[in-house]
Short mmCIF file of N, CA and C in Angstrom, two decimals:
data_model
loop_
_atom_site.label_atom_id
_atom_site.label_comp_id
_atom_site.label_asym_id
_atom_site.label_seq_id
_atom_site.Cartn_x
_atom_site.Cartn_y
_atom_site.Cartn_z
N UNK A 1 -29.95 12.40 44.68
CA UNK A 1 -30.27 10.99 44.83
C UNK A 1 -31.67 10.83 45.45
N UNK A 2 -32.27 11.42 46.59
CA UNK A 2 -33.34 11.23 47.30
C UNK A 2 -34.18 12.19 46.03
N UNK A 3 -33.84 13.38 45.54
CA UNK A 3 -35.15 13.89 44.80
C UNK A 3 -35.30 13.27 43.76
N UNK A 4 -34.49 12.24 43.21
CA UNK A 4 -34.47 11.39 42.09
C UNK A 4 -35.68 10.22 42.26
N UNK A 5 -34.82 9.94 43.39
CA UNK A 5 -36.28 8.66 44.39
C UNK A 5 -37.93 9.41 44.47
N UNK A 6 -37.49 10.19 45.02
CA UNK A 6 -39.02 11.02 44.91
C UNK A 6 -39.84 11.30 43.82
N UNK A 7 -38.89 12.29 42.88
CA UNK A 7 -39.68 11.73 41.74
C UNK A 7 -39.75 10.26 40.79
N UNK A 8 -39.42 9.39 41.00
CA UNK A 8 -39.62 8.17 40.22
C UNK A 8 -40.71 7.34 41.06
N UNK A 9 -41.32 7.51 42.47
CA UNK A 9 -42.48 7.30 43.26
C UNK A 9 -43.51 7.78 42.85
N UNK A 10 -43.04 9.39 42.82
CA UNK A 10 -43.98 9.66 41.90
C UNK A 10 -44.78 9.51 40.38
N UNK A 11 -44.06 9.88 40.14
CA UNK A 11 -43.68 8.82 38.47
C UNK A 11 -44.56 7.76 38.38
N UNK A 12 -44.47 6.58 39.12
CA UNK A 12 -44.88 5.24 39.16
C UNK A 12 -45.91 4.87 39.92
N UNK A 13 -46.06 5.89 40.99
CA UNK A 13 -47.19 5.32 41.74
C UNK A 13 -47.78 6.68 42.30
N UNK A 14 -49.33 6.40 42.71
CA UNK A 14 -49.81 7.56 43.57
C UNK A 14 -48.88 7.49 44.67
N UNK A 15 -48.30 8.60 45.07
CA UNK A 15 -47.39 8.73 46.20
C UNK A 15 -47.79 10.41 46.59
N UNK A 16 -47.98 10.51 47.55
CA UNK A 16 -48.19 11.84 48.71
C UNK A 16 -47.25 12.16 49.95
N UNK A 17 -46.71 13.11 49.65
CA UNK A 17 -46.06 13.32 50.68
C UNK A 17 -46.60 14.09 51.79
N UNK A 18 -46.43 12.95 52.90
CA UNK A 18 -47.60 13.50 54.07
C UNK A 18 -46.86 14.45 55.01
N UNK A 19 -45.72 14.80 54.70
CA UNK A 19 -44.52 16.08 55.65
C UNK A 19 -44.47 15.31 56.76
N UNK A 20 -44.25 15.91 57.78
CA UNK A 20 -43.61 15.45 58.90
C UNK A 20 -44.58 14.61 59.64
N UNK A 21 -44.23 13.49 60.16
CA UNK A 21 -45.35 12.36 61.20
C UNK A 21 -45.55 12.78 62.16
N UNK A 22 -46.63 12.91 62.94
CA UNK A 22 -46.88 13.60 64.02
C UNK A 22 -47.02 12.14 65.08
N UNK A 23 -48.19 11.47 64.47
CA UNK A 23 -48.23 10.16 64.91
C UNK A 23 -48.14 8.80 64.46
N UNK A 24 -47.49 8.29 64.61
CA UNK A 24 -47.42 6.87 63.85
C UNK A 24 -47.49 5.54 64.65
N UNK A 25 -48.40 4.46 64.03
CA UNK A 25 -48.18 3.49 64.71
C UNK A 25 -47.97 3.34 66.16
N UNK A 26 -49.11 4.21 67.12
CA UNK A 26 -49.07 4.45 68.33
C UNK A 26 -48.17 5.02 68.92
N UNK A 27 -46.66 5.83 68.35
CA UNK A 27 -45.67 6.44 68.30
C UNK A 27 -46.10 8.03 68.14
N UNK A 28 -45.84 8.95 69.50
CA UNK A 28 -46.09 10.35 69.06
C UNK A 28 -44.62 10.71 68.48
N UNK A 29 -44.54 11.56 67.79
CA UNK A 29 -42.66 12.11 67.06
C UNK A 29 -42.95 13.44 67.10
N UNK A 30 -41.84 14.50 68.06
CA UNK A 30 -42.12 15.62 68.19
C UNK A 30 -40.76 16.08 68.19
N UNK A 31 -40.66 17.41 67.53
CA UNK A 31 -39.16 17.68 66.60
C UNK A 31 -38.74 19.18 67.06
N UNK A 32 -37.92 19.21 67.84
CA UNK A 32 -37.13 20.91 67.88
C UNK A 32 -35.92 21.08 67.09
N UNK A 33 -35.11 21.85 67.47
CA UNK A 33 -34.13 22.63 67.06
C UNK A 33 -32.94 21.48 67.51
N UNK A 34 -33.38 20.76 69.04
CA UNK A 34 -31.84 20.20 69.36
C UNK A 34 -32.21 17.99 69.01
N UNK A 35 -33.44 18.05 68.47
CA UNK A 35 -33.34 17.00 67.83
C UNK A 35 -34.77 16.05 67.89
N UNK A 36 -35.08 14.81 68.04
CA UNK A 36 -36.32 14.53 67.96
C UNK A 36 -36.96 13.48 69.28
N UNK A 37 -38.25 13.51 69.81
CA UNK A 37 -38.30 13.36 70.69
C UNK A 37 -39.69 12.24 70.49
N UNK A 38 -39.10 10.63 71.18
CA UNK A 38 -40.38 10.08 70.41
C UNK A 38 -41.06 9.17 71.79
N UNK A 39 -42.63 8.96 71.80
CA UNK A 39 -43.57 8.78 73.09
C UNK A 39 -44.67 7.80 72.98
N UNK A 40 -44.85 7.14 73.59
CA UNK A 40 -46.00 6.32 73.55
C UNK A 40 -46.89 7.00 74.38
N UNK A 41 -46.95 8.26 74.97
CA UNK A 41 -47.59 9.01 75.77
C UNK A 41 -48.99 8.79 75.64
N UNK A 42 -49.72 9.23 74.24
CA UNK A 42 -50.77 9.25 73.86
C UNK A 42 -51.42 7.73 74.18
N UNK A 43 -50.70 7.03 73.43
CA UNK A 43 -51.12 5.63 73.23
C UNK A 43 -51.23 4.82 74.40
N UNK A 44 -50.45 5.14 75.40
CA UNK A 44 -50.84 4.56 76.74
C UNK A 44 -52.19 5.24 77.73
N UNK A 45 -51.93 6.50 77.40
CA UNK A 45 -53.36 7.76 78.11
C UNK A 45 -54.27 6.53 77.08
N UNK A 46 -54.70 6.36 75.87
CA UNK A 46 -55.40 6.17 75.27
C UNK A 46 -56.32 4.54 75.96
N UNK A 47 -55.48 3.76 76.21
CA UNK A 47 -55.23 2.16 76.72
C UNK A 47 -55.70 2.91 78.46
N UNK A 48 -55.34 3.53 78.63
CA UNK A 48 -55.77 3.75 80.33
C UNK A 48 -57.20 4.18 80.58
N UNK A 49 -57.18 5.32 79.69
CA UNK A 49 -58.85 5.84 79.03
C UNK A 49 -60.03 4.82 79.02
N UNK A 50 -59.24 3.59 77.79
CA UNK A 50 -60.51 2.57 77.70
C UNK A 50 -60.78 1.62 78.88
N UNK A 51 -59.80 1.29 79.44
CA UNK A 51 -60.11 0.64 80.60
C UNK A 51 -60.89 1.11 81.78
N UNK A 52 -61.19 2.80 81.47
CA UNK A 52 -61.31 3.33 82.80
C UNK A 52 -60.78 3.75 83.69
N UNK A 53 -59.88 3.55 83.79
CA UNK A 53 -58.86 3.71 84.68
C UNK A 53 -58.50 5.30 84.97
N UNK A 54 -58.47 6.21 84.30
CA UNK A 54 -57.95 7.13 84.07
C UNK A 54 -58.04 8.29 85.43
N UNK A 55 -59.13 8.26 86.20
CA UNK A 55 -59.13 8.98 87.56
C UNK A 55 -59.03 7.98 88.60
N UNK A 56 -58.18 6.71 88.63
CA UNK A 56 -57.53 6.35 89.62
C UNK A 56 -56.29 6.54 90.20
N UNK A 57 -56.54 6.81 91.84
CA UNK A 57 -54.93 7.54 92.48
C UNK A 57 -53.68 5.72 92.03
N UNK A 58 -52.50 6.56 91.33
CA UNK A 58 -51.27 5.96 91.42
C UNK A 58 -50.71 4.84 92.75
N UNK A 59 -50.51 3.79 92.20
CA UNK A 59 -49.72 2.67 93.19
C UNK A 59 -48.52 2.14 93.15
N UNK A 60 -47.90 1.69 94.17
CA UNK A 60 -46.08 1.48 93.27
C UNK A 60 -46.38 0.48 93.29
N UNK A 61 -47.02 -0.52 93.75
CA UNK A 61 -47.31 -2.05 93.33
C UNK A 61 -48.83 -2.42 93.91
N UNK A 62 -49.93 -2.23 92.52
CA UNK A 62 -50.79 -2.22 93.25
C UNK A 62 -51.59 -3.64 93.62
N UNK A 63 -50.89 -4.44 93.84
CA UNK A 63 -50.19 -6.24 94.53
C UNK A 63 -49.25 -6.74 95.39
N UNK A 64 -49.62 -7.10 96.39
CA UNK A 64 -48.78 -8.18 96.73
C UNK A 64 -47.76 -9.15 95.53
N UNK A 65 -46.17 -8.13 95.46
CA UNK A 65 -45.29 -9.18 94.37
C UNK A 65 -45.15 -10.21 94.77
N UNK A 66 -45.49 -10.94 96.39
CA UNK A 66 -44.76 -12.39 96.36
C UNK A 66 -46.75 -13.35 96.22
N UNK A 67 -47.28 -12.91 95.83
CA UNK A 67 -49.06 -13.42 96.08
C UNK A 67 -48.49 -14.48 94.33
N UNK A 68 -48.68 -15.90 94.89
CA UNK A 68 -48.70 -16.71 94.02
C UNK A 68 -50.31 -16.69 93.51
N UNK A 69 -50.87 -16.41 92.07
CA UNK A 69 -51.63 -16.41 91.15
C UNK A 69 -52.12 -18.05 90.77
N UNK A 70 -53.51 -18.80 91.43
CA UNK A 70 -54.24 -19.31 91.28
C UNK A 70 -55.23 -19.54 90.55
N UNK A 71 -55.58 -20.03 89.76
CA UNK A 71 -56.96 -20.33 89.11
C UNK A 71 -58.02 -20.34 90.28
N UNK A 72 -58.06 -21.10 91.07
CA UNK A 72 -59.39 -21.28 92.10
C UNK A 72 -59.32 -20.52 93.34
N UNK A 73 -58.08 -19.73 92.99
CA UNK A 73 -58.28 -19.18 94.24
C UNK A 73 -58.68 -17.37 94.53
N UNK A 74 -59.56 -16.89 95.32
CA UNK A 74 -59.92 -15.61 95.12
C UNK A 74 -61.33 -15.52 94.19
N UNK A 75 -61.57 -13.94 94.37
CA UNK A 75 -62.78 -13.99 93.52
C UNK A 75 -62.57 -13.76 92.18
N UNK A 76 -63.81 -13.78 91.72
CA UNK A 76 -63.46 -13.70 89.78
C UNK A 76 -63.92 -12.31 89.57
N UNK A 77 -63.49 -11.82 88.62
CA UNK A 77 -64.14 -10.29 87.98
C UNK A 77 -65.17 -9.86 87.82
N UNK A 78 -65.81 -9.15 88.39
CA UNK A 78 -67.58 -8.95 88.03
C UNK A 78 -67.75 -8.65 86.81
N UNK A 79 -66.73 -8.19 86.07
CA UNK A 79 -66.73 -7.56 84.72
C UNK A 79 -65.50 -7.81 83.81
N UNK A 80 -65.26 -8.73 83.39
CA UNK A 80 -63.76 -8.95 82.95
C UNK A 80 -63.74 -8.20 81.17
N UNK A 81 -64.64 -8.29 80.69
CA UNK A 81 -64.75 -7.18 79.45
C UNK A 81 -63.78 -6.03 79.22
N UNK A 82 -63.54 -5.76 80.28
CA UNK A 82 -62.57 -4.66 80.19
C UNK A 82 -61.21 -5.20 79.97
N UNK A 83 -60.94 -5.78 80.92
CA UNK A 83 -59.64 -6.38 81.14
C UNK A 83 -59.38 -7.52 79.68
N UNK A 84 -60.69 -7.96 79.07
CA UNK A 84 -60.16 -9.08 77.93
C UNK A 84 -59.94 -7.54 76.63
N UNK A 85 -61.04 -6.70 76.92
CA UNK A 85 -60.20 -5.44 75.64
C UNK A 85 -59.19 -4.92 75.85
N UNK A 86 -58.79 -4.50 77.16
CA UNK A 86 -57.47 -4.14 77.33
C UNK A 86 -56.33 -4.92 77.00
N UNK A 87 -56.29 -6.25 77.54
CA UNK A 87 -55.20 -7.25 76.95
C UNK A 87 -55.29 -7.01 75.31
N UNK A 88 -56.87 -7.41 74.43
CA UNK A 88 -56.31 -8.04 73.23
C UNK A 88 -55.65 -6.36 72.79
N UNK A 89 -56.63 -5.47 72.76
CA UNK A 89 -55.63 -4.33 71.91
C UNK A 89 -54.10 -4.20 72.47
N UNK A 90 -53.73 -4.51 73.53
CA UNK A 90 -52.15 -4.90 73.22
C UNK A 90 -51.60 -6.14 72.97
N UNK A 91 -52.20 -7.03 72.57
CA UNK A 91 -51.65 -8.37 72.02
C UNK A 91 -52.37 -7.66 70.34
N UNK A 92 -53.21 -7.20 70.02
CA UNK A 92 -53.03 -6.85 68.69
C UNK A 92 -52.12 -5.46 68.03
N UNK A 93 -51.88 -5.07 69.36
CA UNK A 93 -50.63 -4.06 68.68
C UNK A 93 -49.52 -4.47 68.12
N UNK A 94 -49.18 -5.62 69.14
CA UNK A 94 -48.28 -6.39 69.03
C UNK A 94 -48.02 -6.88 67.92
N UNK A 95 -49.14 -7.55 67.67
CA UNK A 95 -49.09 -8.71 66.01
C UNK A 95 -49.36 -7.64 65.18
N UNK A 96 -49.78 -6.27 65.08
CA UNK A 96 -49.98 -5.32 63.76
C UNK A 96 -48.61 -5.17 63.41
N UNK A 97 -47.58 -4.74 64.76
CA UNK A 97 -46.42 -4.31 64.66
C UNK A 97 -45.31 -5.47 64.07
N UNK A 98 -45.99 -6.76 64.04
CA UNK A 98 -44.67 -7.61 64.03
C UNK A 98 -45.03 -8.05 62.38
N UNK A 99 -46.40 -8.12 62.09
CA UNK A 99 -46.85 -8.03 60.98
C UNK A 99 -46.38 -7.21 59.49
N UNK A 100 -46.40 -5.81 60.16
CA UNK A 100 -45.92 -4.93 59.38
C UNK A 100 -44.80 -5.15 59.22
N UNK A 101 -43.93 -5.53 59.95
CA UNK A 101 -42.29 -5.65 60.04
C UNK A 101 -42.61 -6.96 58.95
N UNK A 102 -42.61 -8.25 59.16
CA UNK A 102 -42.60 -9.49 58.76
C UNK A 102 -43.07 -9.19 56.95
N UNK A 103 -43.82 -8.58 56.84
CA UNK A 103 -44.74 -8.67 55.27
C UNK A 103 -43.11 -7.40 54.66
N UNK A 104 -42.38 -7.10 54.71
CA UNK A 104 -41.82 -5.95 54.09
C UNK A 104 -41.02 -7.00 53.76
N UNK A 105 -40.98 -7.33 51.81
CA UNK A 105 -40.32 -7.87 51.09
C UNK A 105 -38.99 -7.55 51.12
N UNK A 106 -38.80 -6.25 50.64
CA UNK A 106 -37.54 -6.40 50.69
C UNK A 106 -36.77 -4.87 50.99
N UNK A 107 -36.00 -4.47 50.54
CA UNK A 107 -35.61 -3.09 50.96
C UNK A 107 -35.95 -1.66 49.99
N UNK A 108 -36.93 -1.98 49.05
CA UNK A 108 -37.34 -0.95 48.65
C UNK A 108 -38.26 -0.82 49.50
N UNK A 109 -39.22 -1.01 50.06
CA UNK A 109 -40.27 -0.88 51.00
C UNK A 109 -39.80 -0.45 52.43
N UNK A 110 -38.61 -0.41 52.59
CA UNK A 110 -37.92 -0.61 54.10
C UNK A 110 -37.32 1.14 53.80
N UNK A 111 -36.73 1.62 52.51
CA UNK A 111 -36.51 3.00 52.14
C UNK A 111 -37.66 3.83 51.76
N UNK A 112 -38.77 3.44 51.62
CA UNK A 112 -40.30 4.28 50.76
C UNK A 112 -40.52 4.53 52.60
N UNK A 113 -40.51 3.39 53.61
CA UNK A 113 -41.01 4.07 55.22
C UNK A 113 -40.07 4.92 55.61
N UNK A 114 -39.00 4.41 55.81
CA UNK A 114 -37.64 5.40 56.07
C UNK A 114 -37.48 6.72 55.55
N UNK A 115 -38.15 6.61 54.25
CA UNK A 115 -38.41 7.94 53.54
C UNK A 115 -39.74 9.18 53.88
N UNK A 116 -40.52 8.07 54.30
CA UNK A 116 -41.86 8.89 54.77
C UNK A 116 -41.75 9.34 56.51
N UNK A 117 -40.98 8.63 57.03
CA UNK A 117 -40.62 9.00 58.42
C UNK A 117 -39.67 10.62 58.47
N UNK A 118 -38.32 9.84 58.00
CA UNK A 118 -36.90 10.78 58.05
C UNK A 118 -36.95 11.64 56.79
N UNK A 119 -37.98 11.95 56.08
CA UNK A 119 -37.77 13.07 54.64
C UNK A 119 -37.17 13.97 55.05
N UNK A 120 -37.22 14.10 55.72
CA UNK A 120 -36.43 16.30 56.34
C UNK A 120 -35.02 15.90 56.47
N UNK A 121 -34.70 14.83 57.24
CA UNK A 121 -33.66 13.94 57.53
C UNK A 121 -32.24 13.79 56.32
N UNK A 122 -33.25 12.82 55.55
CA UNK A 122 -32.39 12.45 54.62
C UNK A 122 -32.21 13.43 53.56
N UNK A 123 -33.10 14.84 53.52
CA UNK A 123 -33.22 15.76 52.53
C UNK A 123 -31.74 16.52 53.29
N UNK A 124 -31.36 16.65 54.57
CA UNK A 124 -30.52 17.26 54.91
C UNK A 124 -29.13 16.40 54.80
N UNK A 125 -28.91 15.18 54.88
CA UNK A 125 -27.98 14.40 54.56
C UNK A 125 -27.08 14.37 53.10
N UNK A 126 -28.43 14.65 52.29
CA UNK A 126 -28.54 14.90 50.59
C UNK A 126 -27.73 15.89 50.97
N UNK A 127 -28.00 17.06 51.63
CA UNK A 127 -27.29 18.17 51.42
C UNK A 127 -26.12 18.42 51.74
N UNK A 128 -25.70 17.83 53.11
CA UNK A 128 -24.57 17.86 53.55
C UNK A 128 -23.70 16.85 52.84
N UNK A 129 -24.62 15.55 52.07
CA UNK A 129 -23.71 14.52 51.14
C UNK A 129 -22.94 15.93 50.08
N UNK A 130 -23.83 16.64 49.70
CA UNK A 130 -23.64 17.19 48.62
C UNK A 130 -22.18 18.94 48.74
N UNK A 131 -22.26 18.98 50.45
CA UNK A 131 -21.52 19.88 50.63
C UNK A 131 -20.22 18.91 50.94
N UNK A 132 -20.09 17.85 50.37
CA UNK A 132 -18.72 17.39 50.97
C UNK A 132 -18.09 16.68 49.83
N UNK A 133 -18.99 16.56 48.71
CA UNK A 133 -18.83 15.77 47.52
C UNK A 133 -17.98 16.79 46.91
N UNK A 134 -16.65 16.52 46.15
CA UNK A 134 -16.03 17.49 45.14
C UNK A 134 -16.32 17.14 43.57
#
């Protein structure tokens, strides 16, 4: 059933099979023996990186939680550039991610990702479908 799908992708469209995802969609996916293991690791180092941030010592709250947040009150940012790129690339992760979800017509498109993610997956399912089928 799945090598049927595979080849009729092929068949019909340029289709490449890119093997296993290493990274996706700011998602690292890393795979052993006892199953799969998935991280925003990178993608947050990455977001900490641009801000700069990256050789500053750790805080468990680096605020006052009860400090009510003012417009006029306190000083302003000598440099807020950072802080407006840091926000939008996660308000545009956001909308890439909800985007991508939202534009997927219908469920052939929802099995062609599922397929490019889980191939090893569903190639083993095929198999075990196939060791149980009489």
């Amino acid at each position: 059933m799945i090598s049927d799908f595979k080849s009729f992708l092929t068949n019909h469209f340029k289709f490449k099979d890119l093997g296993k995802p290493k990274y996706f969609l700011g998602i690292e996916i890393a795979r052993n023996e006892t199953g799969i293991f998935i991280s925003q690791h990178k993608y947050a180092l990455d977001l900490v990186t641009d801000a700069g941030l990256l050789g500053c010592k750790p805080a468990s709250t680096p605020m006052d939680s009860t400090m009510q947040l003012q417009m006029d009150a306190g000083d302003p940012l000598p440099d807020p550039t950072i802080y407006r790129r840091l926000i939008g690339r996660l308000v545009r992760k956001g909308s890439q991610i909800f985007e991508g979800y939202h534009r997927m017509p219908g469920h052939q498109k929802i099995h062609i990702w599922l397929l490019s993610i889980f191939g090893n997956f569903i190639n083993f399912m095929e198999v075990q479908e196939a060791a149980y089928s009489v």
